[in-house]
mmCIF file of N, CA and C in Angstrom:
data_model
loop_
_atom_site.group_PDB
_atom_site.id
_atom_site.type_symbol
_atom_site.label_atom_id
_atom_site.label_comp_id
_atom_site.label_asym_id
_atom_site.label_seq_id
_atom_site.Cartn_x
_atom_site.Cartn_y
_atom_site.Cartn_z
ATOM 1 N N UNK A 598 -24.262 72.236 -25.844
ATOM 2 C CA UNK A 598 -24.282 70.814 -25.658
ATOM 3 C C UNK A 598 -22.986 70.400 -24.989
ATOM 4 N N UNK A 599 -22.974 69.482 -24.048
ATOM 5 C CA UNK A 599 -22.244 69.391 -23.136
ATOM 6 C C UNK A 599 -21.229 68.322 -23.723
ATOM 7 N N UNK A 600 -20.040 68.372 -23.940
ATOM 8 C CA UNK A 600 -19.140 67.474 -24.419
ATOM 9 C C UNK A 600 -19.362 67.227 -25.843
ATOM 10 N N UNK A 601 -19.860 68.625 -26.403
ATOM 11 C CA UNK A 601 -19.865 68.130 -28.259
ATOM 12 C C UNK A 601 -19.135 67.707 -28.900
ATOM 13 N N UNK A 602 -18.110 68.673 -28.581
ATOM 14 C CA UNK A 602 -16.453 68.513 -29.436
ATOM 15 C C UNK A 602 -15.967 66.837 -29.428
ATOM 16 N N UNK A 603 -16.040 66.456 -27.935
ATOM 17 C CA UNK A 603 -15.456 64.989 -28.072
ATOM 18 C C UNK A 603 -16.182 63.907 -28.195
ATOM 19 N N UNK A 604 -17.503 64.167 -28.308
ATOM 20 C CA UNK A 604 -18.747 63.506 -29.200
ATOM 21 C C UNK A 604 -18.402 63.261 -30.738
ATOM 22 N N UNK A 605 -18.147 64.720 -31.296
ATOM 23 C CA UNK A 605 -17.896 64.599 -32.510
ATOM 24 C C UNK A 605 -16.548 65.270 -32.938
ATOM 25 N N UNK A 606 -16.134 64.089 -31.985
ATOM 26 C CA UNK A 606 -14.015 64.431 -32.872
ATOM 27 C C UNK A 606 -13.983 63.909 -33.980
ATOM 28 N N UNK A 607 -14.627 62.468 -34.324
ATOM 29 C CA UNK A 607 -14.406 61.640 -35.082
ATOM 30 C C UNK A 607 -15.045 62.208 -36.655
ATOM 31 N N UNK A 608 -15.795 62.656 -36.478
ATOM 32 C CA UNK A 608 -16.401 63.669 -37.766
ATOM 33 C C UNK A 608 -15.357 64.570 -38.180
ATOM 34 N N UNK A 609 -15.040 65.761 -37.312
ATOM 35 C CA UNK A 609 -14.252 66.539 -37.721
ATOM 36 C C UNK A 609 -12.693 65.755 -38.191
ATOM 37 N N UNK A 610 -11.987 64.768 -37.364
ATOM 38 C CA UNK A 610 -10.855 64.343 -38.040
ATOM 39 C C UNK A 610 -11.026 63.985 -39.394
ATOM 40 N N UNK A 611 -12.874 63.687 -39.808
ATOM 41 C CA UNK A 611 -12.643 62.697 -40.932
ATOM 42 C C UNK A 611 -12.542 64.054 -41.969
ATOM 43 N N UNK A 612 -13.174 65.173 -41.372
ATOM 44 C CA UNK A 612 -13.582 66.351 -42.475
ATOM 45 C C UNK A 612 -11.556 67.122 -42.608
ATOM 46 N N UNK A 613 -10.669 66.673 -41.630
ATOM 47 C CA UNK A 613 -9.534 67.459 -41.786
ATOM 48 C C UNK A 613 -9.015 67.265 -43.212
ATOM 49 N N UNK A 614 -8.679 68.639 -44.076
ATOM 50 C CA UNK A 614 -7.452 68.392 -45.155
ATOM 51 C C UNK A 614 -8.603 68.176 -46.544
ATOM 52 N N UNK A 615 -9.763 68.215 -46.344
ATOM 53 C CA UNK A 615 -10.932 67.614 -47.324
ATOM 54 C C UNK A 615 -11.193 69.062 -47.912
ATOM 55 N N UNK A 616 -11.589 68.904 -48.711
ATOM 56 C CA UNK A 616 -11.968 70.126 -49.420
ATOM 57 C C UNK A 616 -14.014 69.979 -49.746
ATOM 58 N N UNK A 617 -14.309 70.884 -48.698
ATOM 59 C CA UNK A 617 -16.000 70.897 -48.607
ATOM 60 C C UNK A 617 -16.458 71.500 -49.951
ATOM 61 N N UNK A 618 -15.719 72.441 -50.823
ATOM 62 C CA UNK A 618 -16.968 73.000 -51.373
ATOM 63 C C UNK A 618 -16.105 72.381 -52.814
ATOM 64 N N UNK A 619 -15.487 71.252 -52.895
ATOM 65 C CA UNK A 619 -15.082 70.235 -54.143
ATOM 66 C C UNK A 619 -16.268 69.094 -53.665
ATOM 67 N N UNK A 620 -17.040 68.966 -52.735
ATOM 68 C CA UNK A 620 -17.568 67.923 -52.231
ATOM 69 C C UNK A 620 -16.906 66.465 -52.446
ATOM 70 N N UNK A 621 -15.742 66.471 -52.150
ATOM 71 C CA UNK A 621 -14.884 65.414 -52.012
ATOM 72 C C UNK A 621 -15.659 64.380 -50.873
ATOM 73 N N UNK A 622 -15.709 62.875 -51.635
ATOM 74 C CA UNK A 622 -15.987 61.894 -50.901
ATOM 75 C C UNK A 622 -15.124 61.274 -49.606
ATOM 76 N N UNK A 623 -15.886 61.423 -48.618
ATOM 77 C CA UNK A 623 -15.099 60.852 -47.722
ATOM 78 C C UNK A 623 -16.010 59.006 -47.122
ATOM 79 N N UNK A 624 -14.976 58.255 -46.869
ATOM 80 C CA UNK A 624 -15.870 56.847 -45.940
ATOM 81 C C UNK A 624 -15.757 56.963 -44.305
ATOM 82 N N UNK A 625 -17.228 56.807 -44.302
ATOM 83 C CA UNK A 625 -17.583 56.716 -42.781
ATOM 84 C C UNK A 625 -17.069 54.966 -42.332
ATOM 85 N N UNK A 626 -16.478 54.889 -41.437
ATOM 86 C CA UNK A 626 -15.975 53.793 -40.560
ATOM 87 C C UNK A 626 -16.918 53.879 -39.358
ATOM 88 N N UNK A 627 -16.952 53.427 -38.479
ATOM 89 C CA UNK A 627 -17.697 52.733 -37.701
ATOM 90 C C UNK A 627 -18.176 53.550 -36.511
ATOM 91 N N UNK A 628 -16.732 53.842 -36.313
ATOM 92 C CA UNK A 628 -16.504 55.252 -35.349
ATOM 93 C C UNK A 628 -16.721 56.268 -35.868
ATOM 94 N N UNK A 629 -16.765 56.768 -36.740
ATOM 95 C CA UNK A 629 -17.528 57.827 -37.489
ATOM 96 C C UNK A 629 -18.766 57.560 -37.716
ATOM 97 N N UNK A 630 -19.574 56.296 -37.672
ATOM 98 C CA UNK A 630 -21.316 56.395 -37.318
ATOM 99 C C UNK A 630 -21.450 56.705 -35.934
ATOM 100 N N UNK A 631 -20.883 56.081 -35.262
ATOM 101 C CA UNK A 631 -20.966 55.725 -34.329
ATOM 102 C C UNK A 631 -21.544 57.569 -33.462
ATOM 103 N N UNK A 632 -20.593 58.098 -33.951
ATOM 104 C CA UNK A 632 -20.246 59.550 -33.424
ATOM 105 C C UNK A 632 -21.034 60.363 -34.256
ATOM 106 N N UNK A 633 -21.718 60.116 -35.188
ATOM 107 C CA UNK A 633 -22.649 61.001 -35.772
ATOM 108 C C UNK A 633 -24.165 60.580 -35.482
ATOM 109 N N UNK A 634 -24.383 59.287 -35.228
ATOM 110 C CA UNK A 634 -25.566 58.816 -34.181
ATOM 111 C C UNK A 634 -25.485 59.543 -32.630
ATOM 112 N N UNK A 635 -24.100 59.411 -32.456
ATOM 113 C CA UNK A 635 -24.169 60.462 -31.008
ATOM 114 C C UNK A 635 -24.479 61.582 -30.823
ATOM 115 N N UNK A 636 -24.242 62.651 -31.973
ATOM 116 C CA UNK A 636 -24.478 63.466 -32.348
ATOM 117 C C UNK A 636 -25.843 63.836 -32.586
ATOM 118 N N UNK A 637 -26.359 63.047 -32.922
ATOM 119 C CA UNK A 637 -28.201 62.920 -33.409
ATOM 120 C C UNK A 637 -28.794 63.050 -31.805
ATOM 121 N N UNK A 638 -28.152 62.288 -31.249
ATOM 122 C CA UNK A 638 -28.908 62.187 -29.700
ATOM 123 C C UNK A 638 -28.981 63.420 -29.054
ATOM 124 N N UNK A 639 -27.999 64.175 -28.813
ATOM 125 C CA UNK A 639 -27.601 65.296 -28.401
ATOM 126 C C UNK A 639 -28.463 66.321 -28.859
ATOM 127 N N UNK A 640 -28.473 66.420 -30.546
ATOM 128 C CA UNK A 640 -29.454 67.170 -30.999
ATOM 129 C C UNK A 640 -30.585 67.386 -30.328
ATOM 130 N N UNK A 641 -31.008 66.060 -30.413
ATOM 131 C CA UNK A 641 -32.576 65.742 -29.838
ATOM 132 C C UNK A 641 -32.907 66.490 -28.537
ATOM 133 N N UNK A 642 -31.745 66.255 -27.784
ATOM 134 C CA UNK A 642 -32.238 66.613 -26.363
ATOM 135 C C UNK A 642 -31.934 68.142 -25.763
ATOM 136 N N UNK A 643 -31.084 68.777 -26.789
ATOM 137 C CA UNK A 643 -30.850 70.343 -26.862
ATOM 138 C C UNK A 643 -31.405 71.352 -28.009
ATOM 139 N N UNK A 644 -32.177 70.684 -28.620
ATOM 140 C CA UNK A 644 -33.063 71.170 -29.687
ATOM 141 C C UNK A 644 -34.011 72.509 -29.889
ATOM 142 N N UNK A 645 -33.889 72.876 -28.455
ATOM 143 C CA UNK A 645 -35.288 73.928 -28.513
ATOM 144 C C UNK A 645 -34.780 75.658 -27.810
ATOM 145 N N UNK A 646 -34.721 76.546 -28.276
ATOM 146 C CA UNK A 646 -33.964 77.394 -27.657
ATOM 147 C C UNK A 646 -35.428 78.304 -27.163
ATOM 148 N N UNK A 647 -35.508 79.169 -26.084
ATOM 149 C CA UNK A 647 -36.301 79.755 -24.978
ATOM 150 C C UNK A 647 -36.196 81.179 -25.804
ATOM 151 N N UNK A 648 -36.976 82.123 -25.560
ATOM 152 C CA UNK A 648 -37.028 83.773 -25.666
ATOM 153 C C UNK A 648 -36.906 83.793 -24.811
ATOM 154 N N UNK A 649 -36.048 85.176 -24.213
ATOM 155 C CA UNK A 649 -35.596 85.547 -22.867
ATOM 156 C C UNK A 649 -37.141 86.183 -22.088
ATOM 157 N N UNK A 650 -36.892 86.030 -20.849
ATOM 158 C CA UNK A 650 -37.943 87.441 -20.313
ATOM 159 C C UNK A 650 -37.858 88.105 -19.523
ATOM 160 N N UNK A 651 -37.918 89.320 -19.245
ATOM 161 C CA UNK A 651 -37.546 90.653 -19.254
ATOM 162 C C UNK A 651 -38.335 91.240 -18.139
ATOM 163 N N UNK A 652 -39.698 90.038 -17.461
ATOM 164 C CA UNK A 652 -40.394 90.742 -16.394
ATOM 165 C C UNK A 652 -39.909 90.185 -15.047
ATOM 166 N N UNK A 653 -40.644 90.825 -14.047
ATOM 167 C CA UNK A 653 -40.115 91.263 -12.475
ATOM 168 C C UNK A 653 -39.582 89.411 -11.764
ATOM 169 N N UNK A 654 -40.613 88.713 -12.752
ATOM 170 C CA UNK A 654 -40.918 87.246 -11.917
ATOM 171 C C UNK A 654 -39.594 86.045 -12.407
ATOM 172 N N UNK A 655 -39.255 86.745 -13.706
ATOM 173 C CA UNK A 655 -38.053 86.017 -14.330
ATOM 174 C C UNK A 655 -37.036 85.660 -13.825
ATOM 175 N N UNK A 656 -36.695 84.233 -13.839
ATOM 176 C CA UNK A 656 -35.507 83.780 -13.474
ATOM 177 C C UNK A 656 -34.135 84.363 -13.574
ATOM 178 N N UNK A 657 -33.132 84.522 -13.191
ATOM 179 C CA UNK A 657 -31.615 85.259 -13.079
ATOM 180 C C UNK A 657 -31.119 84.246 -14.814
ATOM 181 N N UNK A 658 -30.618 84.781 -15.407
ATOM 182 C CA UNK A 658 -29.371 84.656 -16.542
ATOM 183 C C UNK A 658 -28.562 83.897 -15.802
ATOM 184 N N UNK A 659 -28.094 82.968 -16.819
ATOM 185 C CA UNK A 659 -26.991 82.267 -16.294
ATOM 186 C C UNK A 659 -25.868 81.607 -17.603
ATOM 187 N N UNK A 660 -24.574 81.312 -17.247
ATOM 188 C CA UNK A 660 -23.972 81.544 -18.198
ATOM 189 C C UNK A 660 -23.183 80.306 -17.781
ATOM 190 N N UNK A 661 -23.438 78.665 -18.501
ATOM 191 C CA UNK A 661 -23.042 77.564 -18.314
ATOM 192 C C UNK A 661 -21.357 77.407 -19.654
ATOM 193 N N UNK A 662 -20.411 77.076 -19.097
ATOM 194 C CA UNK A 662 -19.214 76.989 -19.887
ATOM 195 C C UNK A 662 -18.656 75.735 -19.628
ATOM 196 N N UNK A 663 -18.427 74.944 -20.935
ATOM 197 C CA UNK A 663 -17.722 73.596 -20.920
ATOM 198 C C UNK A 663 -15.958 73.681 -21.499
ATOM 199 N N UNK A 664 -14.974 73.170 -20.923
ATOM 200 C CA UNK A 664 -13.826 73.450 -21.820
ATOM 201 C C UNK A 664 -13.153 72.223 -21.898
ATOM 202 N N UNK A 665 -12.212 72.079 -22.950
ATOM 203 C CA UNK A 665 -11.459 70.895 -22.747
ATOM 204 C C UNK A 665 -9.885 71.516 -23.625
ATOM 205 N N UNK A 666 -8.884 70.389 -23.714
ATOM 206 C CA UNK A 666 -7.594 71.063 -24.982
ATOM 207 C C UNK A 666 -8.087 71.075 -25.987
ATOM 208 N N UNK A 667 -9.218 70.356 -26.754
ATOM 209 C CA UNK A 667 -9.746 70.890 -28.059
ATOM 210 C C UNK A 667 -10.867 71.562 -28.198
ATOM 211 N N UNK A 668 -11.653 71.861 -27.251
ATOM 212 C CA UNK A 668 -12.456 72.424 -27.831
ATOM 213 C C UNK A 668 -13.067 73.582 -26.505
ATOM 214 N N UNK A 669 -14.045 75.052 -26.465
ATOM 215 C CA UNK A 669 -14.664 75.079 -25.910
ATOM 216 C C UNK A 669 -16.206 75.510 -26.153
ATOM 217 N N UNK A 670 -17.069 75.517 -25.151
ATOM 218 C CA UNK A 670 -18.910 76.048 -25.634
ATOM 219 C C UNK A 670 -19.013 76.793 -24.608
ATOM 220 N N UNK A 671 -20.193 77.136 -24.566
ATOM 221 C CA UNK A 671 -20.905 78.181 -23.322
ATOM 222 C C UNK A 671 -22.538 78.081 -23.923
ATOM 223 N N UNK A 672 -23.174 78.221 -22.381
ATOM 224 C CA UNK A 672 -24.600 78.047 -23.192
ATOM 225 C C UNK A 672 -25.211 79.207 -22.174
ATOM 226 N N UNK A 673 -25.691 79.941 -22.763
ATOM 227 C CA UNK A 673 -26.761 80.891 -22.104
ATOM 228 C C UNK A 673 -28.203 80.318 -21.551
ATOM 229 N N UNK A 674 -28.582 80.772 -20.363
ATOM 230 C CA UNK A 674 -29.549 79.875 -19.756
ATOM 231 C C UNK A 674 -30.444 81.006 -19.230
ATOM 232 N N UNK A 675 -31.860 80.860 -19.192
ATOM 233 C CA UNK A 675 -32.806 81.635 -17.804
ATOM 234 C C UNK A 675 -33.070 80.245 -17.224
ATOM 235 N N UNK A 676 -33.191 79.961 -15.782
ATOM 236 C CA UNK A 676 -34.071 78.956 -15.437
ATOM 237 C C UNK A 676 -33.148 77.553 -15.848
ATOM 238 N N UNK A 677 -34.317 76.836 -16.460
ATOM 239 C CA UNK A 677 -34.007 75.638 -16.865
ATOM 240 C C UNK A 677 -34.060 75.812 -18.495
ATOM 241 N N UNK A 678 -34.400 76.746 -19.211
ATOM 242 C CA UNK A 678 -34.817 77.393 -20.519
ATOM 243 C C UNK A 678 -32.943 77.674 -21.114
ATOM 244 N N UNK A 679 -32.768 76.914 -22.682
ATOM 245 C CA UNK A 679 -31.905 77.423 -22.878
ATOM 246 C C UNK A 679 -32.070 78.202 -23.915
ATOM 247 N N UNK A 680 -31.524 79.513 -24.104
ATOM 248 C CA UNK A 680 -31.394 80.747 -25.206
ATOM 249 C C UNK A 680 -30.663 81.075 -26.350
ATOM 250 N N UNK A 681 -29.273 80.526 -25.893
ATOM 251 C CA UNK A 681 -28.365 80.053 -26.851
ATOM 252 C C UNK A 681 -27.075 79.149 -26.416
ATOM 253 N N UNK A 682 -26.547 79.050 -27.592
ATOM 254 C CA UNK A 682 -25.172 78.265 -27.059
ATOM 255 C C UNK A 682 -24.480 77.900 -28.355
ATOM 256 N N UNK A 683 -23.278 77.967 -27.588
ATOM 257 C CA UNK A 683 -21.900 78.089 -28.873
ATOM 258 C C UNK A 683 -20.965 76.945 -28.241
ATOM 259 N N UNK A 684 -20.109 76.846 -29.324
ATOM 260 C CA UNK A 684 -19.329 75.799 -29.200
ATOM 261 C C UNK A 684 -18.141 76.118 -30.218
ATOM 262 N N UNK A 685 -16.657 75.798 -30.032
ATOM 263 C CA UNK A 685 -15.533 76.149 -31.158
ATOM 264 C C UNK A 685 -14.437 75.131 -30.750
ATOM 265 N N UNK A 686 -13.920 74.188 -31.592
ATOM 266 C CA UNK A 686 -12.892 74.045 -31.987
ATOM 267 C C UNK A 686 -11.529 74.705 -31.764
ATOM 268 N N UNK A 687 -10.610 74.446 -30.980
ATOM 269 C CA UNK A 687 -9.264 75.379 -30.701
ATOM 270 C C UNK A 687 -8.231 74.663 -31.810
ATOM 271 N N UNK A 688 -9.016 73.390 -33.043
ATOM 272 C CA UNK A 688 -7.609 73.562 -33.863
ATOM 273 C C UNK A 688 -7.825 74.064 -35.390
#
């Protein structure tokens, strides 16, 4: 997904220093809906991942990479079909 990280900065700042498996309460502010509705959208529209294929007629592999200072992804592609894709945090 193309620009996840700075889609959802505002999530992760809120999750910094929190302790997940105390399930410590955190409050969503505005910008933190805001960015987890964005997040929903994104879902929606990268939702479906392809099986590769392996015969003569198959489209070429392709290997799409997004970067920024916080974060980077890469998404594996045949075609217009996506297969997988990653995304990480550099803090």
């Amino acid at each position: 997904m193309k620009k996840f990280y700075d889609t959802a900065a505002p999530l992760y700042d809120l999750l910094k220093g929190t302790n997940i498996k105390k399930a410590e309460k955190v409050t969503l502010g505005n910008e933190e809906i805001e960015s987890f509705k964005n997040v929903i959208e994104l879902a929606k529209k990268d939702v479906r991942l392809a099986i590769p294929r392996f015969d003569k007629e198959a489209p070429q592999f392709e290997i799409e990479t997004d970067a920024s200072s916080l974060a980077y992804s890469a998404c594996l592609k045949q075609g217009d079909q996506v297969l997988a894709y990653a995304s990480k945090s550099m803090s």
